[in-house]
Coordinates of N, CA and C in Angstrom, one line a residue:
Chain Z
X229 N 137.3 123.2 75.1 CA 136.1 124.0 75.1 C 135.3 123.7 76.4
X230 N 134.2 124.3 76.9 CA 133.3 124.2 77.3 C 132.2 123.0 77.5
X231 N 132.2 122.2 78.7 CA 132.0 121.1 78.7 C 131.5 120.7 79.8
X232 N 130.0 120.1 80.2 CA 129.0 119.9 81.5 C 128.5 118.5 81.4
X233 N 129.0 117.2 81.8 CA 128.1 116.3 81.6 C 127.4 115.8 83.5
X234 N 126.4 115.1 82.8 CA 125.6 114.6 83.9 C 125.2 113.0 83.8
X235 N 125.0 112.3 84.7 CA 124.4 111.2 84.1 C 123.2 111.3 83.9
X236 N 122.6 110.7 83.6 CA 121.1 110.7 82.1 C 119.9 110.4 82.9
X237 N 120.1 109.4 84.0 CA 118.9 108.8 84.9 C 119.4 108.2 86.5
X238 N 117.6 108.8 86.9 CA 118.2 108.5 88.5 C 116.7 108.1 89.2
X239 N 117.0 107.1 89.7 CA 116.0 106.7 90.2 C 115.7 106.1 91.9
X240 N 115.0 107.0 92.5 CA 115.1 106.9 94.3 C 113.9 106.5 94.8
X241 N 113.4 105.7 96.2 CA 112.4 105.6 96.7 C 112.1 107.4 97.4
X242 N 111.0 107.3 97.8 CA 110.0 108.1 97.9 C 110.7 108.1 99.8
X243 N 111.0 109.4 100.1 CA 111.7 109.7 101.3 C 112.9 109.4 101.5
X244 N 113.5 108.7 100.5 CA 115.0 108.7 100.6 C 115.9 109.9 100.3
X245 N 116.9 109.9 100.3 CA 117.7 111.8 99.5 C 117.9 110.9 97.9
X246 N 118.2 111.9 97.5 CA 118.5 112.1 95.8 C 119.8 113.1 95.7
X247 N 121.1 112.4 95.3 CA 121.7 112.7 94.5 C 122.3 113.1 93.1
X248 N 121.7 114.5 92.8 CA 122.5 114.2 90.9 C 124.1 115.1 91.1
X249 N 124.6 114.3 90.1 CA 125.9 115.1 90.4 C 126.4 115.6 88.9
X250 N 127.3 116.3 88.8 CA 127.5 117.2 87.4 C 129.3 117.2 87.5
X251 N 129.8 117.4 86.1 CA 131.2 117.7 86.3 C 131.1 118.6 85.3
X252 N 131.9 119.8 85.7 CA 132.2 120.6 84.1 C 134.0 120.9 83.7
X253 N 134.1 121.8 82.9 CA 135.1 121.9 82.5 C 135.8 122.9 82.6
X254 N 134.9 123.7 82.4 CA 135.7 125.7 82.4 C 135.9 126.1 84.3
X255 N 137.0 126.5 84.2 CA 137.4 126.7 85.6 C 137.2 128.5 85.9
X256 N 136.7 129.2 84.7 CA 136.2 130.4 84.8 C 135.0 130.4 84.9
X257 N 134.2 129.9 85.3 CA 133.0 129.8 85.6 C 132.4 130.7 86.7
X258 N 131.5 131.7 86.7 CA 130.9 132.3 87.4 C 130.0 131.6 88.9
X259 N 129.3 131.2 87.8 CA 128.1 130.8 88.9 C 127.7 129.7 88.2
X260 N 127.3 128.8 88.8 CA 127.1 126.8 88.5 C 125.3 126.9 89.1
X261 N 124.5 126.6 88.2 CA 123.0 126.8 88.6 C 122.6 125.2 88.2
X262 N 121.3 124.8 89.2 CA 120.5 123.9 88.7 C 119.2 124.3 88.5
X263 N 118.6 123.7 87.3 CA 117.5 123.9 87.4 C 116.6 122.7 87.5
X264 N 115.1 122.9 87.3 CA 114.2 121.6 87.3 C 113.5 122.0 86.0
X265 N 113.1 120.8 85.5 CA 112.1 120.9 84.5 C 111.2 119.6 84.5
X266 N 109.9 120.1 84.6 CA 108.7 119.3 84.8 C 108.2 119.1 83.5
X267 N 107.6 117.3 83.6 CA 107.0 117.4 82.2 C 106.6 118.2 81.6
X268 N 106.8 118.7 80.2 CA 105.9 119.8 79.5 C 106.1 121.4 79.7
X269 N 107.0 121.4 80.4 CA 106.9 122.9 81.2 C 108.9 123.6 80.6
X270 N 108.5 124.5 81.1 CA 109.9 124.9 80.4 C 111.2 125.3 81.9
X271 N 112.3 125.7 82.2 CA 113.0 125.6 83.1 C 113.0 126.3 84.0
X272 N 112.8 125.6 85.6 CA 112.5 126.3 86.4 C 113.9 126.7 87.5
X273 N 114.3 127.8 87.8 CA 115.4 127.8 88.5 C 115.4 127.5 89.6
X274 N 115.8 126.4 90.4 CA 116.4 125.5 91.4 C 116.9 126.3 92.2
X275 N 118.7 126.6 92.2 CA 119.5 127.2 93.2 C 121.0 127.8 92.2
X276 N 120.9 128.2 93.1 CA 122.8 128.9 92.0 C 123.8 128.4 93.4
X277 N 124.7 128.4 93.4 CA 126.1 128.7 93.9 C 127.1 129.6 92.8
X278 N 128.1 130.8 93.9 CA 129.2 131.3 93.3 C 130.3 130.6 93.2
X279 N 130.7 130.9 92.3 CA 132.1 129.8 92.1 C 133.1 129.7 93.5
X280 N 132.8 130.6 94.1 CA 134.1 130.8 95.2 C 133.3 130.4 96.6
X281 N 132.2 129.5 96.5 CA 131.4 128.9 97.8 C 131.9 127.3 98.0
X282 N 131.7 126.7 98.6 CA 132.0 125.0 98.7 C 130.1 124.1 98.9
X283 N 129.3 124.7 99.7 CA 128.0 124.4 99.7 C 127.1 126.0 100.2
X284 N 126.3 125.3 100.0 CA 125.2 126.6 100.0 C 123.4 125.3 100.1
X285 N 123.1 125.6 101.3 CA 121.7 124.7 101.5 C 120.4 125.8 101.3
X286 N 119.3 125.4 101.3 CA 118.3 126.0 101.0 C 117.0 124.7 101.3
X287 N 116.3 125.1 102.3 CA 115.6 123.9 102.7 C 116.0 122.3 102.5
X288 N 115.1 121.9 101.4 CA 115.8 120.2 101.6 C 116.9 120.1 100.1
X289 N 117.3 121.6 99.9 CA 118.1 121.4 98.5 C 119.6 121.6 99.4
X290 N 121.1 120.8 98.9 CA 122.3 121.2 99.2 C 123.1 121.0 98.4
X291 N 123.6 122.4 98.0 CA 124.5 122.2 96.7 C 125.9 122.2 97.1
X292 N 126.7 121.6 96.9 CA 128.1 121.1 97.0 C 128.9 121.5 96.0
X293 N 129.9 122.1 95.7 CA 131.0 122.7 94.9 C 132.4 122.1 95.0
X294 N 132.9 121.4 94.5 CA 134.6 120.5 94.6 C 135.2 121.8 93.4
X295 N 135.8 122.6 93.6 CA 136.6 123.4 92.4 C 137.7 122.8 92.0
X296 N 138.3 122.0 92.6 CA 139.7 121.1 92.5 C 139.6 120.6 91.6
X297 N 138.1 119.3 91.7 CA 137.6 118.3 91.0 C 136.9 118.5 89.8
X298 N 136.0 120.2 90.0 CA 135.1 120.8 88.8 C 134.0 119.8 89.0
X299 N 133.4 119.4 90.3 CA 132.2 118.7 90.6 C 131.4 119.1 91.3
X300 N 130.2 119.0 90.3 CA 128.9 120.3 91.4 C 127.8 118.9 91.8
X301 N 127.3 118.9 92.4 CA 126.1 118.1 93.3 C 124.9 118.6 93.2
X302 N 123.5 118.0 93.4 CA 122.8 118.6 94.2 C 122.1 117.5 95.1
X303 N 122.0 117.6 96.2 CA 121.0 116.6 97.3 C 119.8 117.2 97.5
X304 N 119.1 116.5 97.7 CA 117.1 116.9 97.6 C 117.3 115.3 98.8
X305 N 116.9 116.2 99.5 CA 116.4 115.6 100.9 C 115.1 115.1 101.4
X306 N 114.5 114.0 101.7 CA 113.7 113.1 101.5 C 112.3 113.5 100.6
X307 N 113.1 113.0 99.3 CA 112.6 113.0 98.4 C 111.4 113.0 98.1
X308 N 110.4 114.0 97.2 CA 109.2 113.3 97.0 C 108.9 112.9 95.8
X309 N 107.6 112.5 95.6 CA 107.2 112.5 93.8 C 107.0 113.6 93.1
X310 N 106.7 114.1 94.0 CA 106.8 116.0 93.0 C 107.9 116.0 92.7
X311 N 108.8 115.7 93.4 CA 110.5 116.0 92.8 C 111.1 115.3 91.4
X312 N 109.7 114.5 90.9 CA 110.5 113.7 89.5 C 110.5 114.8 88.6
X313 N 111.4 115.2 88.3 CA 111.6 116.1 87.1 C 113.0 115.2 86.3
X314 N 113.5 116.4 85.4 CA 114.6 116.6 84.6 C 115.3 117.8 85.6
X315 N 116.6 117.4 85.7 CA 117.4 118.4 86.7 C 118.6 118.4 85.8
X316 N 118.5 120.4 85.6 CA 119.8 120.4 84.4 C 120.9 120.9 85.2
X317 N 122.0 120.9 85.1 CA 123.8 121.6 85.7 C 123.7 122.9 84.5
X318 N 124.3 124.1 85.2 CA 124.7 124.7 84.0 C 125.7 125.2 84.5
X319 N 126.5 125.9 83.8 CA 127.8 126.4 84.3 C 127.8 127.6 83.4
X320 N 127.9 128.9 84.0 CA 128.2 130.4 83.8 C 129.5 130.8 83.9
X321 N 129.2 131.8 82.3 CA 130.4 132.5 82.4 C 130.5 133.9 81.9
X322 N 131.0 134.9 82.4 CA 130.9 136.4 81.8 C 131.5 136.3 80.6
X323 N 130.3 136.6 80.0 CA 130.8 137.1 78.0 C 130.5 138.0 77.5
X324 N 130.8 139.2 77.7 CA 130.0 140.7 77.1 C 129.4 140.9 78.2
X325 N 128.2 141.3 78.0 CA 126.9 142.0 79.0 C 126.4 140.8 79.6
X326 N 126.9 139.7 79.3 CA 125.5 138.5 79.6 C 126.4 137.1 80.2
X327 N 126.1 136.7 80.6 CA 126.5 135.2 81.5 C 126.2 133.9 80.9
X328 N 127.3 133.6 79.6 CA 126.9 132.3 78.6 C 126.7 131.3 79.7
X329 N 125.2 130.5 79.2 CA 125.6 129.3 80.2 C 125.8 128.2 79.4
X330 N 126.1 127.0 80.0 CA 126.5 126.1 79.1 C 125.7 124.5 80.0
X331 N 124.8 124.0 79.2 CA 124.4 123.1 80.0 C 124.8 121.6 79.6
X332 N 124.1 121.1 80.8 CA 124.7 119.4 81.0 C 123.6 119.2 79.9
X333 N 123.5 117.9 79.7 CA 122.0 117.2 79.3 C 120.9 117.2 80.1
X334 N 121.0 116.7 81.2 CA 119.8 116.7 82.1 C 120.0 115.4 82.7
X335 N 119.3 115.4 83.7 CA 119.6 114.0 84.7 C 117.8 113.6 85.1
X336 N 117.0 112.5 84.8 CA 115.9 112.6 84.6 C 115.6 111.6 86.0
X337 N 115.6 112.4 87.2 CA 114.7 111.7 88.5 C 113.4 111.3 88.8
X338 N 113.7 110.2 89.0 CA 112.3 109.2 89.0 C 112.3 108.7 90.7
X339 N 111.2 109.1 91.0 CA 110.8 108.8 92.8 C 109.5 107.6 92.8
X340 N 110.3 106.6 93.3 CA 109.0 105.6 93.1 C 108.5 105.2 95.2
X341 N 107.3 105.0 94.7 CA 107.0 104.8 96.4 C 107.4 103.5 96.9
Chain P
X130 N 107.5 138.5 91.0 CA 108.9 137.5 90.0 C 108.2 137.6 88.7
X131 N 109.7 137.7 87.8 CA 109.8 137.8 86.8 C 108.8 136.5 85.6
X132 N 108.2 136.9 85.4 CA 107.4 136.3 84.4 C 107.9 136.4 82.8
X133 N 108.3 135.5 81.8 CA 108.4 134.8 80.7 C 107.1 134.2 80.1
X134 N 106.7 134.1 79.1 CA 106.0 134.0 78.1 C 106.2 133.8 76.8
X135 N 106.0 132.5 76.4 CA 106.0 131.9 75.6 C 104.6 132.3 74.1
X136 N 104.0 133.1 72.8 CA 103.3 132.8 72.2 C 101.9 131.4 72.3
X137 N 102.9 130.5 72.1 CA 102.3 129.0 71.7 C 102.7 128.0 72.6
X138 N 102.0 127.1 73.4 CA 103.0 125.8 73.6 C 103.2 124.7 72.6
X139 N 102.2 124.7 71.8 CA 102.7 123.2 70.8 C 102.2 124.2 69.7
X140 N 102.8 123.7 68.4 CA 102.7 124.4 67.0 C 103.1 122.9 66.1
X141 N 102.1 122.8 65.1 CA 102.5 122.0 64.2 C 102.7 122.8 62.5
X142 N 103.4 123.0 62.2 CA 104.1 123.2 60.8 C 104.4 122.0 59.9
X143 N 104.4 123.1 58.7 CA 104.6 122.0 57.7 C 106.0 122.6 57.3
X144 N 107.1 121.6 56.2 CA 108.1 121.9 55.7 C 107.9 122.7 54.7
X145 N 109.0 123.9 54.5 CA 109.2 125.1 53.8 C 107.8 126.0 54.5
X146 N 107.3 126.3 55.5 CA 106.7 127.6 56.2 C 107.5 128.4 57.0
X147 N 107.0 129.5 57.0 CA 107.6 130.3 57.7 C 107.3 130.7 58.6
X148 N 107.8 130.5 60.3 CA 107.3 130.3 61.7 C 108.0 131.6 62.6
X149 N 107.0 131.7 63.3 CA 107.1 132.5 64.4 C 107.1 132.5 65.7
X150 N 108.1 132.6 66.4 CA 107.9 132.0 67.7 C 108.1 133.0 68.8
X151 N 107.4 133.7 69.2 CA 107.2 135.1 70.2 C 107.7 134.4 71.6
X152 N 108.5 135.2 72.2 CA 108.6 135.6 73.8 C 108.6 137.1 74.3
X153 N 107.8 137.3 75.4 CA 107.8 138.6 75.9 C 108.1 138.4 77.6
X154 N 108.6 139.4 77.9 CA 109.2 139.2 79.9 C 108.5 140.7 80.0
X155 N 108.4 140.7 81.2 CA 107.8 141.9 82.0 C 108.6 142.3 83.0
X156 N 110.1 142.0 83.0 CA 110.8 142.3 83.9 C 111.6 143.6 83.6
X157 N 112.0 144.2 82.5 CA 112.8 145.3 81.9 C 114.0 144.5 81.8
X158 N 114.0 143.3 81.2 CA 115.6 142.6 81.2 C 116.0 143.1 79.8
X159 N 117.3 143.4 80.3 CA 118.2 143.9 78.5 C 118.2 142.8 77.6
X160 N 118.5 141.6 78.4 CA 119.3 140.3 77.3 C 118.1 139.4 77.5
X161 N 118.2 138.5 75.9 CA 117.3 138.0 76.1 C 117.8 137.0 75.3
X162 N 117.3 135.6 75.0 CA 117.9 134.4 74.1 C 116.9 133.3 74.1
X163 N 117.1 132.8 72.4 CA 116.2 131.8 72.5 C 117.1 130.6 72.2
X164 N 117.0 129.4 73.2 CA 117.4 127.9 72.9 C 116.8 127.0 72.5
X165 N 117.5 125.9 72.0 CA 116.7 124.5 71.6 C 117.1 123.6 72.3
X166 N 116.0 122.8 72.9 CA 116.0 121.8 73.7 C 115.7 120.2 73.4
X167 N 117.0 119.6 73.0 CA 116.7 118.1 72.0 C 117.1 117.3 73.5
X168 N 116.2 115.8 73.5 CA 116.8 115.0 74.4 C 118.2 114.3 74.2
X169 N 118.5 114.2 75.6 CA 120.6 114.1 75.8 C 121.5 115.1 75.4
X170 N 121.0 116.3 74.6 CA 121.4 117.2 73.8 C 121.5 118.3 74.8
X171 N 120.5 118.6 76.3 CA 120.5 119.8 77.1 C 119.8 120.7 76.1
X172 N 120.4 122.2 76.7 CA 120.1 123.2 75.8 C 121.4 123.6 75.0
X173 N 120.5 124.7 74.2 CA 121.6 124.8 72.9 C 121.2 126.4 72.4
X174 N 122.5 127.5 72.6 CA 121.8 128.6 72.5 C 121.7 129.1 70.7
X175 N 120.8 129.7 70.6 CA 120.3 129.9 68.9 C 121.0 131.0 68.5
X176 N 120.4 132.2 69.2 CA 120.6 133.4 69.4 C 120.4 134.5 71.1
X177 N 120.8 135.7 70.8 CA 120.4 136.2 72.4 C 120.7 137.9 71.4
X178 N 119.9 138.6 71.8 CA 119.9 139.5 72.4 C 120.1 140.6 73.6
X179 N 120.6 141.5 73.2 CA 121.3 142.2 74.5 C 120.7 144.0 74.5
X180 N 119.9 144.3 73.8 CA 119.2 145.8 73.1 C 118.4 145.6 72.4
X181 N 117.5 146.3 72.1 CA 116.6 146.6 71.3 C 117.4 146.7 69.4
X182 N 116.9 146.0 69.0 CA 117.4 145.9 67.8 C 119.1 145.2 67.3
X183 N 119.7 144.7 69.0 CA 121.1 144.1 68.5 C 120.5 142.9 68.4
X184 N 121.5 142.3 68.4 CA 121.9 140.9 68.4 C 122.9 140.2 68.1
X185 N 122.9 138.7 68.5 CA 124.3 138.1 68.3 C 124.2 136.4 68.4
X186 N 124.9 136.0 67.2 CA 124.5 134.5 67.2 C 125.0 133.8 68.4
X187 N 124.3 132.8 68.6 CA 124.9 131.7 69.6 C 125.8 130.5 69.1
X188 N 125.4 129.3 69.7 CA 126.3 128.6 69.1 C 125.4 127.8 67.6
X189 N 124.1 127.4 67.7 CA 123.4 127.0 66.5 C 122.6 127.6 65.3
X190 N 122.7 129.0 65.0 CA 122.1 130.4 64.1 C 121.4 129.2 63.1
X191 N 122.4 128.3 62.2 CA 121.8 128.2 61.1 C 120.4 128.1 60.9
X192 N 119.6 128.5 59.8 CA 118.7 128.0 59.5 C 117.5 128.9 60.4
X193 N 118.0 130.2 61.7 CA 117.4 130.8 62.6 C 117.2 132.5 62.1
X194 N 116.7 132.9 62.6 CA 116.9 134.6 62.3 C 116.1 135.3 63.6
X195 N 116.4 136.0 64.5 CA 115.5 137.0 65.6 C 114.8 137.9 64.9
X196 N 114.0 138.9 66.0 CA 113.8 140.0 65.5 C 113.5 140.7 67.3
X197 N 114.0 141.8 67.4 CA 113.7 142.4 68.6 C 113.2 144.1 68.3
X198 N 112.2 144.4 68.3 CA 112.1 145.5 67.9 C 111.4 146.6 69.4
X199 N 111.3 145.8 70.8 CA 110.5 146.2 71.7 C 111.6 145.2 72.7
X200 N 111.7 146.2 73.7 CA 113.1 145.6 75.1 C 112.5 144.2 75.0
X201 N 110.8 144.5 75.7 CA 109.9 143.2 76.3 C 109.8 142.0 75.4
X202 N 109.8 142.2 74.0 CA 109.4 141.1 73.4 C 110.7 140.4 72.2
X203 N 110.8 139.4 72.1 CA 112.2 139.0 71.1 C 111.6 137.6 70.5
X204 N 111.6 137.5 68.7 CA 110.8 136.7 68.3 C 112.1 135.8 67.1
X205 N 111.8 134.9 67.3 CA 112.5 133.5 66.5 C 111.7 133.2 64.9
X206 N 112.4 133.2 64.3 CA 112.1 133.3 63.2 C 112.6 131.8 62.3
X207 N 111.9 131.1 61.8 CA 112.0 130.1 61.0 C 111.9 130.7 59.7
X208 N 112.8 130.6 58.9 CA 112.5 131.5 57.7 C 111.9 130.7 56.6
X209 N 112.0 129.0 56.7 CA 111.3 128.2 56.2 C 111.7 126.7 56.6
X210 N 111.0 126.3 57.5 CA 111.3 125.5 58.1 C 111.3 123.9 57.7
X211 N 112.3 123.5 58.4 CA 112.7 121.9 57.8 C 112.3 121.0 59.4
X212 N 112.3 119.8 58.4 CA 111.9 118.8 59.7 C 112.8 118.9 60.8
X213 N 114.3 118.8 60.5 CA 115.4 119.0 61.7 C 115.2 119.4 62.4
X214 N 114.2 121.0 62.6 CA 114.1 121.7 63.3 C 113.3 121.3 64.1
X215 N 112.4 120.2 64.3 CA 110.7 119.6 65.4 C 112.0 119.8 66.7
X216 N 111.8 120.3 67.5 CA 112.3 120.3 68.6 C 111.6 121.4 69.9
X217 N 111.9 121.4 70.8 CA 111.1 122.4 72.0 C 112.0 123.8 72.2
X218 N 111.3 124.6 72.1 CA 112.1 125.8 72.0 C 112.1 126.8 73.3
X219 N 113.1 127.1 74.0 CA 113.2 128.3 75.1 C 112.9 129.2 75.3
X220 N 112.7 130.4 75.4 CA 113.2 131.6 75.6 C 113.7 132.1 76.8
X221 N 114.5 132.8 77.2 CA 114.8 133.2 78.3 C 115.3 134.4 78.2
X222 N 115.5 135.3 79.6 CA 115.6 136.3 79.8 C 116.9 136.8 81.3
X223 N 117.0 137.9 80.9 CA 118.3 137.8 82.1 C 118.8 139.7 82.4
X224 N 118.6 140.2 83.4 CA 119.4 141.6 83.9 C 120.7 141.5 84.1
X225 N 121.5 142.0 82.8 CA 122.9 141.8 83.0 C 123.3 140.8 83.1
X226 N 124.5 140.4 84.2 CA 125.2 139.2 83.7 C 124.6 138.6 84.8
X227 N 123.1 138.7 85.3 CA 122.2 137.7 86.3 C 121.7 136.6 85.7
X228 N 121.1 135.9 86.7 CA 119.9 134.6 86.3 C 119.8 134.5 85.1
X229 N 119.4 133.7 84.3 CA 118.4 133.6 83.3 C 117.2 132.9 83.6
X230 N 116.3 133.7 83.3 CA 114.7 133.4 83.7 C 113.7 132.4 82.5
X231 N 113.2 131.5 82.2 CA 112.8 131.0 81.7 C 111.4 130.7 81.1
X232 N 110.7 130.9 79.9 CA 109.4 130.4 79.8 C 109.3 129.8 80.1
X233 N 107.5 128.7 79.5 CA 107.3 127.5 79.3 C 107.7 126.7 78.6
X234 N 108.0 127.0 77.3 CA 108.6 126.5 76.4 C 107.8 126.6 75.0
X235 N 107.9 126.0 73.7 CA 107.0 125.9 72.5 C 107.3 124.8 72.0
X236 N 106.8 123.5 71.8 CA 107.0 122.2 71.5 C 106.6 122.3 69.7
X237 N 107.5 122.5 68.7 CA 107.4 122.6 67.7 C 107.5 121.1 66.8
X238 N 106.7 121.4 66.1 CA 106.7 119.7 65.0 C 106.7 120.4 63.9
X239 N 107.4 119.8 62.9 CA 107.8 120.2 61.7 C 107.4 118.9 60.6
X240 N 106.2 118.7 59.6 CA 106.0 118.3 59.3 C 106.4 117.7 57.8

């Protein structure tokens, strides 16, 4: 079955990069999305990649795709403290009209100065 | 950009009430779904909607029921709720087999 894990916690100085990394399972997967979630707040959409890209950057975000491996990345480039969130992997897939996602747990970044 | 809306952010309930948990989008999205969000757990889809008046379980229904009677608005239904359920609830919204857009959330306690 369907299957996204992440590691649970991550913790960076303040201007350093931030790595979270994800692995999933379904090799039909559409589109591989991160998102953020801030204390209290509910999920904010980050970036997507299509399954058939290897990276895709977007200011200080760079998402990385291994399809061989089934390992998605994301790098956040000199880090701030606004950047402590919960950062979730999801992995998409066409099911009917709609694009099941199936998420990691979350990977919880902590930016200390 | 698409705007999500959540009812409530925190709701405290008591065991055996019957709860309501409203989302409305202002984007004209067909599909729409509500998840539960436990820690280490990620999300977890309940139910989703795809039309005005369908629907279709996800992977956790029990114990859940929708109601969509309006494209904009799709409501979660506790039909009497148990403590299991205290958890933070989703809604989200999506055009076709695009994005899914997200509220704030509804931090539910079940007493």
């Amino acid at each position: 079955g369907e299957d996204v894990e992440q590691s649970l916690f991550l913790s960076v100085r303040e201007g350093d990069s931030s790595v979270i990394n994800c692995t999933y399972t379904d090799s039909s997967s559409t589109y591989l999305y991160w998102y953020k979630q801030e204390p209290g707040a509910g999920l904010q959409l980050l970036t997507y990649i299509f399954s058939n890209m290897d990276m895709k950057q977007d200011q200080r975000l760079t998402v990385l795709l291994n399809k061989k491996d089934k390992h998605l990345s994301l790098r956040i480039a000199d880090t701030q403290t606004g950047d402590s969130a919960i950062y979730f992997c999801a992995e998409s897939f066409a099911s009917g009209g709609y694009n099941k996602l199936i998420f990691g747990a979350g990977t919880r970044l902590a930016v200390h100065p | 950009d698409v705007k999500v809306t959540q009812s409530s952010r925190y709701l405290v309930k008591r065991t055996g009430e019957k709860v309501f948990l409203e989302c409305v989008q202002d984007m004209d999205h067909e599909n729409m779904f509500w998840y539960r969000q436990d820690p280490g757990l990620g999300l977890r889809l309940i139910y989703f909607s795809y039309d005005v008046k369908m629907k279709e379980k996800g992977d956790i229904p029990e114990g859940y029921s929708v109601s969509r009677e309006k494209k904009e608005r799709f409501s979660l239904i506790l039909e009497s709720a148990s403590t299991n359920q205290t958890s933070m609830y989703l809604c989200a919204s999506s055009w076709a087999r695009h994005t899914q857009y997200f509220g704030p959330g509804t931090r539910l306690t079940v007493l």
